[in-house]
Each structure stands twice: as C-alpha cells, then as structure tokens.
GROMACS .gro file of C-alpha atoms in nm:
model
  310
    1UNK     CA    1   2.492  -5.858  -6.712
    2UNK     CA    2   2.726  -6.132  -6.642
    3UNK     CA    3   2.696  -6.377  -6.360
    4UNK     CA    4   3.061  -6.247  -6.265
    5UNK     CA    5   2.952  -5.864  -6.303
    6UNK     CA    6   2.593  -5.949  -6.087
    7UNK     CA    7   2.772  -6.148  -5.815
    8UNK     CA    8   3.000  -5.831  -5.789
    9UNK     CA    9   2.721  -5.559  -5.791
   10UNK     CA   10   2.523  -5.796  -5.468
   11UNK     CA   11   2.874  -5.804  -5.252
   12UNK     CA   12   2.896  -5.408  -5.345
   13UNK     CA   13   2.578  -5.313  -5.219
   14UNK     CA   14   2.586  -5.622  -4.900
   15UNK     CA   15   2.928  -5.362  -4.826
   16UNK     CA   16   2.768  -5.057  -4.883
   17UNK     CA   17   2.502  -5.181  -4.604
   18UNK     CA   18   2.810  -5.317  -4.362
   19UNK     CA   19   2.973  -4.959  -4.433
   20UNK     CA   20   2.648  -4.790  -4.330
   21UNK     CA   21   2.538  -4.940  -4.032
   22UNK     CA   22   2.884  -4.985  -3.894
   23UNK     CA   23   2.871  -4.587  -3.837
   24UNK     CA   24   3.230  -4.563  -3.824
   25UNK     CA   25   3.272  -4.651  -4.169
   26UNK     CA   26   2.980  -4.422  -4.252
   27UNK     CA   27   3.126  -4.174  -4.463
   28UNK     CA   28   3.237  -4.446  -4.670
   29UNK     CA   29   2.930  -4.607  -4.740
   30UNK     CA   30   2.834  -4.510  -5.108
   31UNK     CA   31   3.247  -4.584  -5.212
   32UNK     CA   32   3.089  -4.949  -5.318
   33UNK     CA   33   2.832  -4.809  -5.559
   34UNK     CA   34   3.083  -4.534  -5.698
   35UNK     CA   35   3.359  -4.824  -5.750
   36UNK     CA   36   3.056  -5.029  -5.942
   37UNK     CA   37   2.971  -4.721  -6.182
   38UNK     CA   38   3.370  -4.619  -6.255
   39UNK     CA   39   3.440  -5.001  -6.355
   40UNK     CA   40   3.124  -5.051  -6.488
   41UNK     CA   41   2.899  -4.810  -6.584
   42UNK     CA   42   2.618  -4.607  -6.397
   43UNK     CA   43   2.342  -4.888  -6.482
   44UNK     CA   44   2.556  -5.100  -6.286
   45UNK     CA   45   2.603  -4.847  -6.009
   46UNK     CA   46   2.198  -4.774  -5.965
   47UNK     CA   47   2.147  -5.123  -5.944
   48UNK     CA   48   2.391  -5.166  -5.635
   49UNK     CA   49   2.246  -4.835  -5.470
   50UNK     CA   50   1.875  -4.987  -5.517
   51UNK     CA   51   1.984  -5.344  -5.386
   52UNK     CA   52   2.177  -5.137  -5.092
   53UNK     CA   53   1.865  -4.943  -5.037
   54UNK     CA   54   1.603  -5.278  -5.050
   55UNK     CA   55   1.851  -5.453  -4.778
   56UNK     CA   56   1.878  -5.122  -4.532
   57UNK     CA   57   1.509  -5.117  -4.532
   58UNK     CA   58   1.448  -5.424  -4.453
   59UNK     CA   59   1.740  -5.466  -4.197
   60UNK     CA   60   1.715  -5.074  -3.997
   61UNK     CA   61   1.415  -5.024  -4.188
   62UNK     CA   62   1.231  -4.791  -4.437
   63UNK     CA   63   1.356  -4.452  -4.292
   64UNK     CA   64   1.722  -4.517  -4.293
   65UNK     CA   65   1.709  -4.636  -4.668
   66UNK     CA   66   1.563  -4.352  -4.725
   67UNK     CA   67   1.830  -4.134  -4.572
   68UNK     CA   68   2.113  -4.323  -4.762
   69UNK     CA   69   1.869  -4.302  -5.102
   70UNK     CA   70   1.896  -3.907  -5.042
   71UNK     CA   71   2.242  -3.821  -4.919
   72UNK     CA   72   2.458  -4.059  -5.079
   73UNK     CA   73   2.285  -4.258  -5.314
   74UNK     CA   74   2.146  -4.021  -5.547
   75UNK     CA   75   2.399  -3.775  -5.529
   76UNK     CA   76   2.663  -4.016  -5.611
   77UNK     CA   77   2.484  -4.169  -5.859
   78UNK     CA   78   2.441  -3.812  -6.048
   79UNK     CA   79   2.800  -3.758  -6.008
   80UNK     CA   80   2.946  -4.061  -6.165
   81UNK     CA   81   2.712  -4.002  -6.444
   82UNK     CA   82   2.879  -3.657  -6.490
   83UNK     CA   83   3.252  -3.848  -6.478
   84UNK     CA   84   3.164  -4.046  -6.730
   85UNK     CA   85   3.039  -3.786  -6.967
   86UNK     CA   86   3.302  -3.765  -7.271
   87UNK     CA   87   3.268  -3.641  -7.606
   88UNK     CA   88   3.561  -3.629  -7.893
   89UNK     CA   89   3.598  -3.296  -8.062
   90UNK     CA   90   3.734  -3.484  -8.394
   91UNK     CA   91   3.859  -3.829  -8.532
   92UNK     CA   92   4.226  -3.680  -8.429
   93UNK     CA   93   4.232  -3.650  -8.069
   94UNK     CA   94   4.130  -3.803  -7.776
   95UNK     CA   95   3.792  -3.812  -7.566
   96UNK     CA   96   3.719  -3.504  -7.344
   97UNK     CA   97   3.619  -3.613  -6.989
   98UNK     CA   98   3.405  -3.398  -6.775
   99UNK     CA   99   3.609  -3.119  -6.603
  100UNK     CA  100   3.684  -3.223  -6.254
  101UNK     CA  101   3.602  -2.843  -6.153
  102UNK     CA  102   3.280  -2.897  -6.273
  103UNK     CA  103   3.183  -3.185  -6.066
  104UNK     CA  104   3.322  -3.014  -5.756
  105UNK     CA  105   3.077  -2.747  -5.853
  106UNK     CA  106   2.779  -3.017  -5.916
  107UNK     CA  107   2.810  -3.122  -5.591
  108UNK     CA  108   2.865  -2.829  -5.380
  109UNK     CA  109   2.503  -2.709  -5.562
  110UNK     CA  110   2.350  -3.053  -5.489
  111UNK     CA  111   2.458  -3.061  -5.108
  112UNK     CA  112   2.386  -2.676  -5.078
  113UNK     CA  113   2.008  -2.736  -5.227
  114UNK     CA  114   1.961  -3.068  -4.981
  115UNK     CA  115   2.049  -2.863  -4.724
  116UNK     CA  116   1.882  -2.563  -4.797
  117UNK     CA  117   1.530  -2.866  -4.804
  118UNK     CA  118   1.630  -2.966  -4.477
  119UNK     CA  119   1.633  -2.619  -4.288
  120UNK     CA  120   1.356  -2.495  -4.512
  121UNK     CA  121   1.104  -2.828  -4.413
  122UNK     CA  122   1.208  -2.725  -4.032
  123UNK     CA  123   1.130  -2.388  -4.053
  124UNK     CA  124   0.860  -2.359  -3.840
  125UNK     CA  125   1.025  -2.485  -3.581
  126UNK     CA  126   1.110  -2.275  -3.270
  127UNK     CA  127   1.501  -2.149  -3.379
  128UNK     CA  128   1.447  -2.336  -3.679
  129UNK     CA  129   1.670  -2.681  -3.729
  130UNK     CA  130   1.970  -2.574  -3.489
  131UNK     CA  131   1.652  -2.511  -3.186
  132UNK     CA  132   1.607  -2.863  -3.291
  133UNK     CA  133   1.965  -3.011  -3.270
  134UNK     CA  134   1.989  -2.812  -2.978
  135UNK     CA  135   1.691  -2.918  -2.771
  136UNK     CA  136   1.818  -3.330  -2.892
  137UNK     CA  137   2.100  -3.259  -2.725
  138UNK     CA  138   1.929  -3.090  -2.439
  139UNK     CA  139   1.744  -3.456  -2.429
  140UNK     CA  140   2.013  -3.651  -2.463
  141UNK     CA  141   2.169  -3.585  -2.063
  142UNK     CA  142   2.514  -3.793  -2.141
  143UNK     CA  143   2.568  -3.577  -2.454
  144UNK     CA  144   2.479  -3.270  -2.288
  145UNK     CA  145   2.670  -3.363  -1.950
  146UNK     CA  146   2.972  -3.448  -2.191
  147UNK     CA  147   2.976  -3.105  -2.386
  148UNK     CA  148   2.968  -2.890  -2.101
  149UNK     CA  149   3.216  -3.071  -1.909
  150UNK     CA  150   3.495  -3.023  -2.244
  151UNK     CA  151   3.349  -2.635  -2.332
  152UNK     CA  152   3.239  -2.520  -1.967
  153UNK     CA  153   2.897  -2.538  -1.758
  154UNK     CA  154   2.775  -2.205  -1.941
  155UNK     CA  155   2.822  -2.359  -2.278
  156UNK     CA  156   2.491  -2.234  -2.494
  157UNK     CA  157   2.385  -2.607  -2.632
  158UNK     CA  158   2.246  -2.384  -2.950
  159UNK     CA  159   2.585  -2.227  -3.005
  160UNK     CA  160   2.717  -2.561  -3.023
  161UNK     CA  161   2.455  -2.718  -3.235
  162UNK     CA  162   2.503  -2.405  -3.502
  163UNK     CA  163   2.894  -2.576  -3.504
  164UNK     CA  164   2.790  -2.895  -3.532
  165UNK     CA  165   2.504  -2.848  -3.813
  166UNK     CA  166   2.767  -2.611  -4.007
  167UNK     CA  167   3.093  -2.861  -4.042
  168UNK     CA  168   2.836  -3.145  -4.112
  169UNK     CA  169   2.661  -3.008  -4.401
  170UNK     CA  170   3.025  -2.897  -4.492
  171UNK     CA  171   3.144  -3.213  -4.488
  172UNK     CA  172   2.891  -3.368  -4.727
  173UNK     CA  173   3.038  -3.246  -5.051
  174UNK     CA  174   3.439  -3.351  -4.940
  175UNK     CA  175   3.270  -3.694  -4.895
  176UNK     CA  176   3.090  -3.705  -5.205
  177UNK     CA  177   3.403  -3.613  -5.387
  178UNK     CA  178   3.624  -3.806  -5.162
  179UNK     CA  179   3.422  -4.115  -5.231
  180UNK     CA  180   3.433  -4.086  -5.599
  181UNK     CA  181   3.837  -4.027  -5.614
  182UNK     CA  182   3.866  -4.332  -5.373
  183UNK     CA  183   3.661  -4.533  -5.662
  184UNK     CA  184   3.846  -4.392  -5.936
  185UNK     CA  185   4.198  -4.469  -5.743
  186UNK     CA  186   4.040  -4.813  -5.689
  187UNK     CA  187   3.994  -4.816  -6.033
  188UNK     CA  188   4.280  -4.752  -6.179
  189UNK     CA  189   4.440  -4.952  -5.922
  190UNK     CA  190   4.245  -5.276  -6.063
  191UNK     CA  191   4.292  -5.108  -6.434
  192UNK     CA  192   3.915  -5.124  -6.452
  193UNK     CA  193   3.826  -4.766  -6.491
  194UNK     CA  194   3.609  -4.610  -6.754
  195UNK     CA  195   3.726  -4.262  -6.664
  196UNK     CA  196   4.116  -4.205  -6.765
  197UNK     CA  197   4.362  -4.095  -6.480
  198UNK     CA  198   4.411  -3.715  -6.473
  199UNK     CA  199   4.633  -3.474  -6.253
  200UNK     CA  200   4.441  -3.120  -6.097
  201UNK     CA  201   4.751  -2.950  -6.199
  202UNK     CA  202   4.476  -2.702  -6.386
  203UNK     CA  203   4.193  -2.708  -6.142
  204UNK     CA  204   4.009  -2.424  -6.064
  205UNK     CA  205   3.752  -2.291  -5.954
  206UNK     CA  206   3.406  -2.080  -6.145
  207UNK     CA  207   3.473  -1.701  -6.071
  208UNK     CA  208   3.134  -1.685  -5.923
  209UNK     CA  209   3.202  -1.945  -5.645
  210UNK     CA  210   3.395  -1.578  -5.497
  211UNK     CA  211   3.081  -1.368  -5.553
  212UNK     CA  212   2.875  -1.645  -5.345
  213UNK     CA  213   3.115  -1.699  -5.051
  214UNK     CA  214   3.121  -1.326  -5.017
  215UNK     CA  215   2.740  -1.295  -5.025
  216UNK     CA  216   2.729  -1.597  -4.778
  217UNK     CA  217   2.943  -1.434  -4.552
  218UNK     CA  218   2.806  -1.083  -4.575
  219UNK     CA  219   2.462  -1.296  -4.517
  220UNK     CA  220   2.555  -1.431  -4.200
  221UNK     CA  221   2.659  -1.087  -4.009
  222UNK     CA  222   2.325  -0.907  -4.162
  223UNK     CA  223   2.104  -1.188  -4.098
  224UNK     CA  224   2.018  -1.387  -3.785
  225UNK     CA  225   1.898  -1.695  -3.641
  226UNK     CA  226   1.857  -2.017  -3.879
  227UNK     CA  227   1.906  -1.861  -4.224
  228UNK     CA  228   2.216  -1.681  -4.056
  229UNK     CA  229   2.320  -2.069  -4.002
  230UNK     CA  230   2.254  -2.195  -4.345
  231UNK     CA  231   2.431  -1.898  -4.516
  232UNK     CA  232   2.707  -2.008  -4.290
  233UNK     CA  233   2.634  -2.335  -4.485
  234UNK     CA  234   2.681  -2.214  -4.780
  235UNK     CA  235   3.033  -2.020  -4.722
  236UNK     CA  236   3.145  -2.371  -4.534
  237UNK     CA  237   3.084  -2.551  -4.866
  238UNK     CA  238   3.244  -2.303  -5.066
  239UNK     CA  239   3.540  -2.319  -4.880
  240UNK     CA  240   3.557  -2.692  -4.911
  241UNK     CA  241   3.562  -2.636  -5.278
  242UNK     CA  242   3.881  -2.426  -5.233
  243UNK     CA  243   4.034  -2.629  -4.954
  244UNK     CA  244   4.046  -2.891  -5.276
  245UNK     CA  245   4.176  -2.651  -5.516
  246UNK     CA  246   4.408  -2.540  -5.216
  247UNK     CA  247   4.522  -2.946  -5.215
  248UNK     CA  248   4.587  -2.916  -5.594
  249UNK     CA  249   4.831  -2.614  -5.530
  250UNK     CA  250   5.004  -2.806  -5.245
  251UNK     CA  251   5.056  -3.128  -5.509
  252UNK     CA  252   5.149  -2.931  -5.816
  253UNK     CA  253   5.427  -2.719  -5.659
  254UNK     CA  254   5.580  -3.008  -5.447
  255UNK     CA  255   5.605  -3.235  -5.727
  256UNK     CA  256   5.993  -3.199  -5.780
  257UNK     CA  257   6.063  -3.236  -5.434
  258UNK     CA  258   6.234  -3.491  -5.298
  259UNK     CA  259   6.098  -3.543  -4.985
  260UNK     CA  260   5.751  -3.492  -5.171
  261UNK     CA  261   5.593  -3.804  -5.023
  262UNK     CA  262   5.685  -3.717  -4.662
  263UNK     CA  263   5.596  -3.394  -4.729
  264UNK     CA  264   5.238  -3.471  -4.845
  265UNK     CA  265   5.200  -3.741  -4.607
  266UNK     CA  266   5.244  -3.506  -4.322
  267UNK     CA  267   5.021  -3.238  -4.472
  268UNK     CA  268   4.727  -3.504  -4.471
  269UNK     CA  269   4.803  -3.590  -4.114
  270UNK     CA  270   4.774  -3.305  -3.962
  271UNK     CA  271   4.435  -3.258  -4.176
  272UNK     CA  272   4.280  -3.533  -3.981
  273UNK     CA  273   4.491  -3.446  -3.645
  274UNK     CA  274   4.386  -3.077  -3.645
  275UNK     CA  275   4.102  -2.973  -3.872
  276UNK     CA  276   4.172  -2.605  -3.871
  277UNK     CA  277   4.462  -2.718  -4.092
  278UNK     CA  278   4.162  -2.667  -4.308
  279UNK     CA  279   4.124  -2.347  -4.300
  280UNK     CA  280   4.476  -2.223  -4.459
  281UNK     CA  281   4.438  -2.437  -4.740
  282UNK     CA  282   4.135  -2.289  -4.820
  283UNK     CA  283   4.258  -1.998  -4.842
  284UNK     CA  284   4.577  -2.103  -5.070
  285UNK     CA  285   4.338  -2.202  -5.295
  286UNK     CA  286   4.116  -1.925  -5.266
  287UNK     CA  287   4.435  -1.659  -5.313
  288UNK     CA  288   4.545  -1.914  -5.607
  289UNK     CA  289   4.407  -1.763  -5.896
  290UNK     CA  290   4.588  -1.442  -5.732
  291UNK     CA  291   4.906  -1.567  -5.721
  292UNK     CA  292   4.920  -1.840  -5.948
  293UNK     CA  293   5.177  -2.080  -5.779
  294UNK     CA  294   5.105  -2.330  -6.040
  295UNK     CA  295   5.235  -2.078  -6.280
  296UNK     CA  296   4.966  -2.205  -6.500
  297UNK     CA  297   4.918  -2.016  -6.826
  298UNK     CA  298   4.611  -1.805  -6.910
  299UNK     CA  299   4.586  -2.037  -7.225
  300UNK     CA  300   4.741  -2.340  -7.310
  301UNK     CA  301   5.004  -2.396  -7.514
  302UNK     CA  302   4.863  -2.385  -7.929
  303UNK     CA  303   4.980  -2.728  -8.135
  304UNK     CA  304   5.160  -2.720  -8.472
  305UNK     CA  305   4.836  -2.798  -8.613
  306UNK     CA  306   4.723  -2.432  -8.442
  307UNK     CA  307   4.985  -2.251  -8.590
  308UNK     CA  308   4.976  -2.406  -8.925
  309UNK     CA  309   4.616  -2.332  -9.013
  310UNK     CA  310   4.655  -1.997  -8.891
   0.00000   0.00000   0.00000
C-alpha cells in the first residue's frame, strides 16, 4: 500500500469515528470504510474498519467498538466483498457483477440473524428485550415524561418500545444498503470505482422473500409476547427489501418524464417528512412482479450470436 492509499485509509476510519460518536451522523458511520473497499478493494476496507474500531475503543472505549465491529463493520465489510464478486462467462463479453437483488437479500438475512442473537441472548428476561427497552425507558423519567405527554398519560411504555425495537431493526438493512450505494455514487463520482455503474431497471426480488413475509405476519397474530415482536422484525425487513424494489419501479417508469427530477425529488422528501410514505412503496414493489410496470420481459432479449447457433 501506497503512502497516498494509507494516508487515505487513516482519515477514512478518523471519519468513520467523527461519524459515530457525533450520533447524528450515526447511520452514516461505516460510508468511510464502504467508500475505501469500492475504490480500493476490501483489504483496504478491513483495514479502515479495524483502525476505526482500535480508535473507538480507546476513545468511548472497548464496548462501543465492539458495537460498531458487529452492526456496521462486519456487515459492511461482507457486503462489499459480495459487490465486488465478478466472473466473465467467456473471452467475448464483459464481467458479471454480483446481482444487486442478491445483496439486498445478503443483508436482510445478516440483519434478520443479528437480530434474531440479540432477542434470543435476552430471552430470559422478564417480556424478553422489549420488557427491557421498556423498563429503560421507565428509568429514564425525561424520556418517559416526554412520550406520554406526545401519545397520552395511559401510553403502555412496552407498546411503545415494541415500535421502537421494530423500525430500528428495520432500519438496519436500508442503512447497510444505503451506505454502500452512497460509496458506490461516491465512487463513480471520483471515477474510482471497482464496481461498474448499473440501473435497477431489472431488480427483483427471490419468490420466497413472499412466502417469509407471509409466515412473519401470520407469526405475529398466532404468537405473542417477544417472538411476536421479532417476527414483526422479520416482516419489517422484508418490506424494506420491497420498499427498494418499490423505489426501482418509481425510477424506471418516470424516466421519460420531464419533470422526472422534481418528481423524484419530491417523492424522497416526503420519505423523510412522513415515513408512512413507506409503506405504499412497499407495496408497489411488492404488487410489482404482479403488474409488471417496468414491463420487463420474462427473458431477455437473445443476441445474433443466440439465434445463429441455434
């Protein structure tokens, strides 16, 4: 490694700590390493996570390096190893990238599993982790104080930690995946990037991803308590695959428009003005392969080469 390439990797992971303990900028603290591994490689990138990870624990100590280590640094660091994954079928044609569709899918499994650890190691626990979050809050008489005086004085503290725990863990695969297509914009920005750019106009999603958000959801009205709040987990997570999916349908179909930019520019504001903005997209991309909006074809379109060997 270059002096030019090392001096770059120790400012990316003195950001990623700034990013981190500024709490704001939290969800953007692992867009540093992810930047590193798109421009230059994933050795690169786990050497700016483990210099990130040395400097957290020895400025908020051990426990909070370990907390980046297991919810951003590891999972990020398995995902840009899967976007950089290329093979070339023959001498004629170009390298293959890893399907976007399959990294969404990596890491809805990898947040789903870390979250399935967490309620699983607090188990034992009186209403498992939600009892918890709840009794925190309980502890915590500003918090409290401040919840019941936006929801009402009867507001049941466990009800809202069940809301809180689900769009967290929900969140954690959008920012995994948002992190990574901030690096690869950067990258291509700076003309840096390993991975080529690519359009979602043919994203979608595994056919089982259905089957499991309808088992999720069954699982929450059958079952109760905390496993009824991790199923609810898993269906959040699920949807945030198709709310992406749902984004895809919203790009591909305005593309000709001329007021596309406006258009799409509003669509992401009221996103983060009103979340359950959410929650229709979803389910455009959920009734996408349905209706096909895209008006992708089943299969695409066979080259000359395809219909001369035939």
């Amino acid at each position: 490694m270059t002096h030019a390439k090392a001096l770059r990797v120790c400012f990316a992971a003195v950001l990623t700590c700034g990013l981190l303990v500024a709490l704001i900028t939290l969800p953007f603290a692992a867009l540093p390493v992810a930047y590193i591994g798109l421009t230059m490689g994933l050795m690169a990138a786990a050497v700016t996570a483990g210099l990130a990870s040395l400097l957290l624990g020895a400025l908020a100590g051990p426990g909070t390096a370990l907390s980046f280590i297991i919810s951003f640094g590891v999972p990020v660091l398995w995902l840009i190893r899967l976007a950089l994954l290329s093979r070339r079928p023959d001498l004629d044609t170009d390298y293959e990238f890893y399907p976007a569709a399959q990294i969404i899918m990596q890491s809805v499994i990898i947040s789903g599993s870390l979250a399935a650890v967490i309620f699983l190691v607090n188990a034992d626990a009186p209403q498992g982790l939600p009892g918890m979050f709840a009794q925190s809050l309980q502890n915590a008489p500003k918090v409290s104080e401040l919840i019941r005086t936006v929801y009402g004085t009867e507001t049941n503290l466990l009800g809202v930690a069940n809301i809180i725990l689900i769009s967290g863990f929900a969140s954690w695969p959008l920012i995994l995946l948002g992190t990574l297509q901030c690096a690869q914009g950067l990258a291509q920005y700076s003309g840096n990037n390993l991975r080529p750019a690519e359009t979602h106009d043919r994203l979608a999603m595994p056919v089982w991803f259905d089957f499991a958000l309808g088992l999720s959801l069954l699982g929450t009205w059958l079952v109760s308590g905390w496993p009824a709040t991790l199923l609810a987990v898993f269906a959040a997570m699920l949807l945030g695959a198709y709310f992406l999916l749902g984004l895809a349908v919203i790009h591909a179909i305005s593309r000709h428009w001329n007021s596309r930019v406006w258009f799409l520019a509003g669509i992401y504001f009221l996103i983060f003005v009103m979340a359950w903005v959410i929650v229709p997209i979803s389910l455009l991309g959920l009734l996408e392969p349905r209706l096909n909006l895209r008006r992708v074809p089943s299969q695409p379109p066979k080259s000359d080469d395809d219909e001369e060997n035939k």
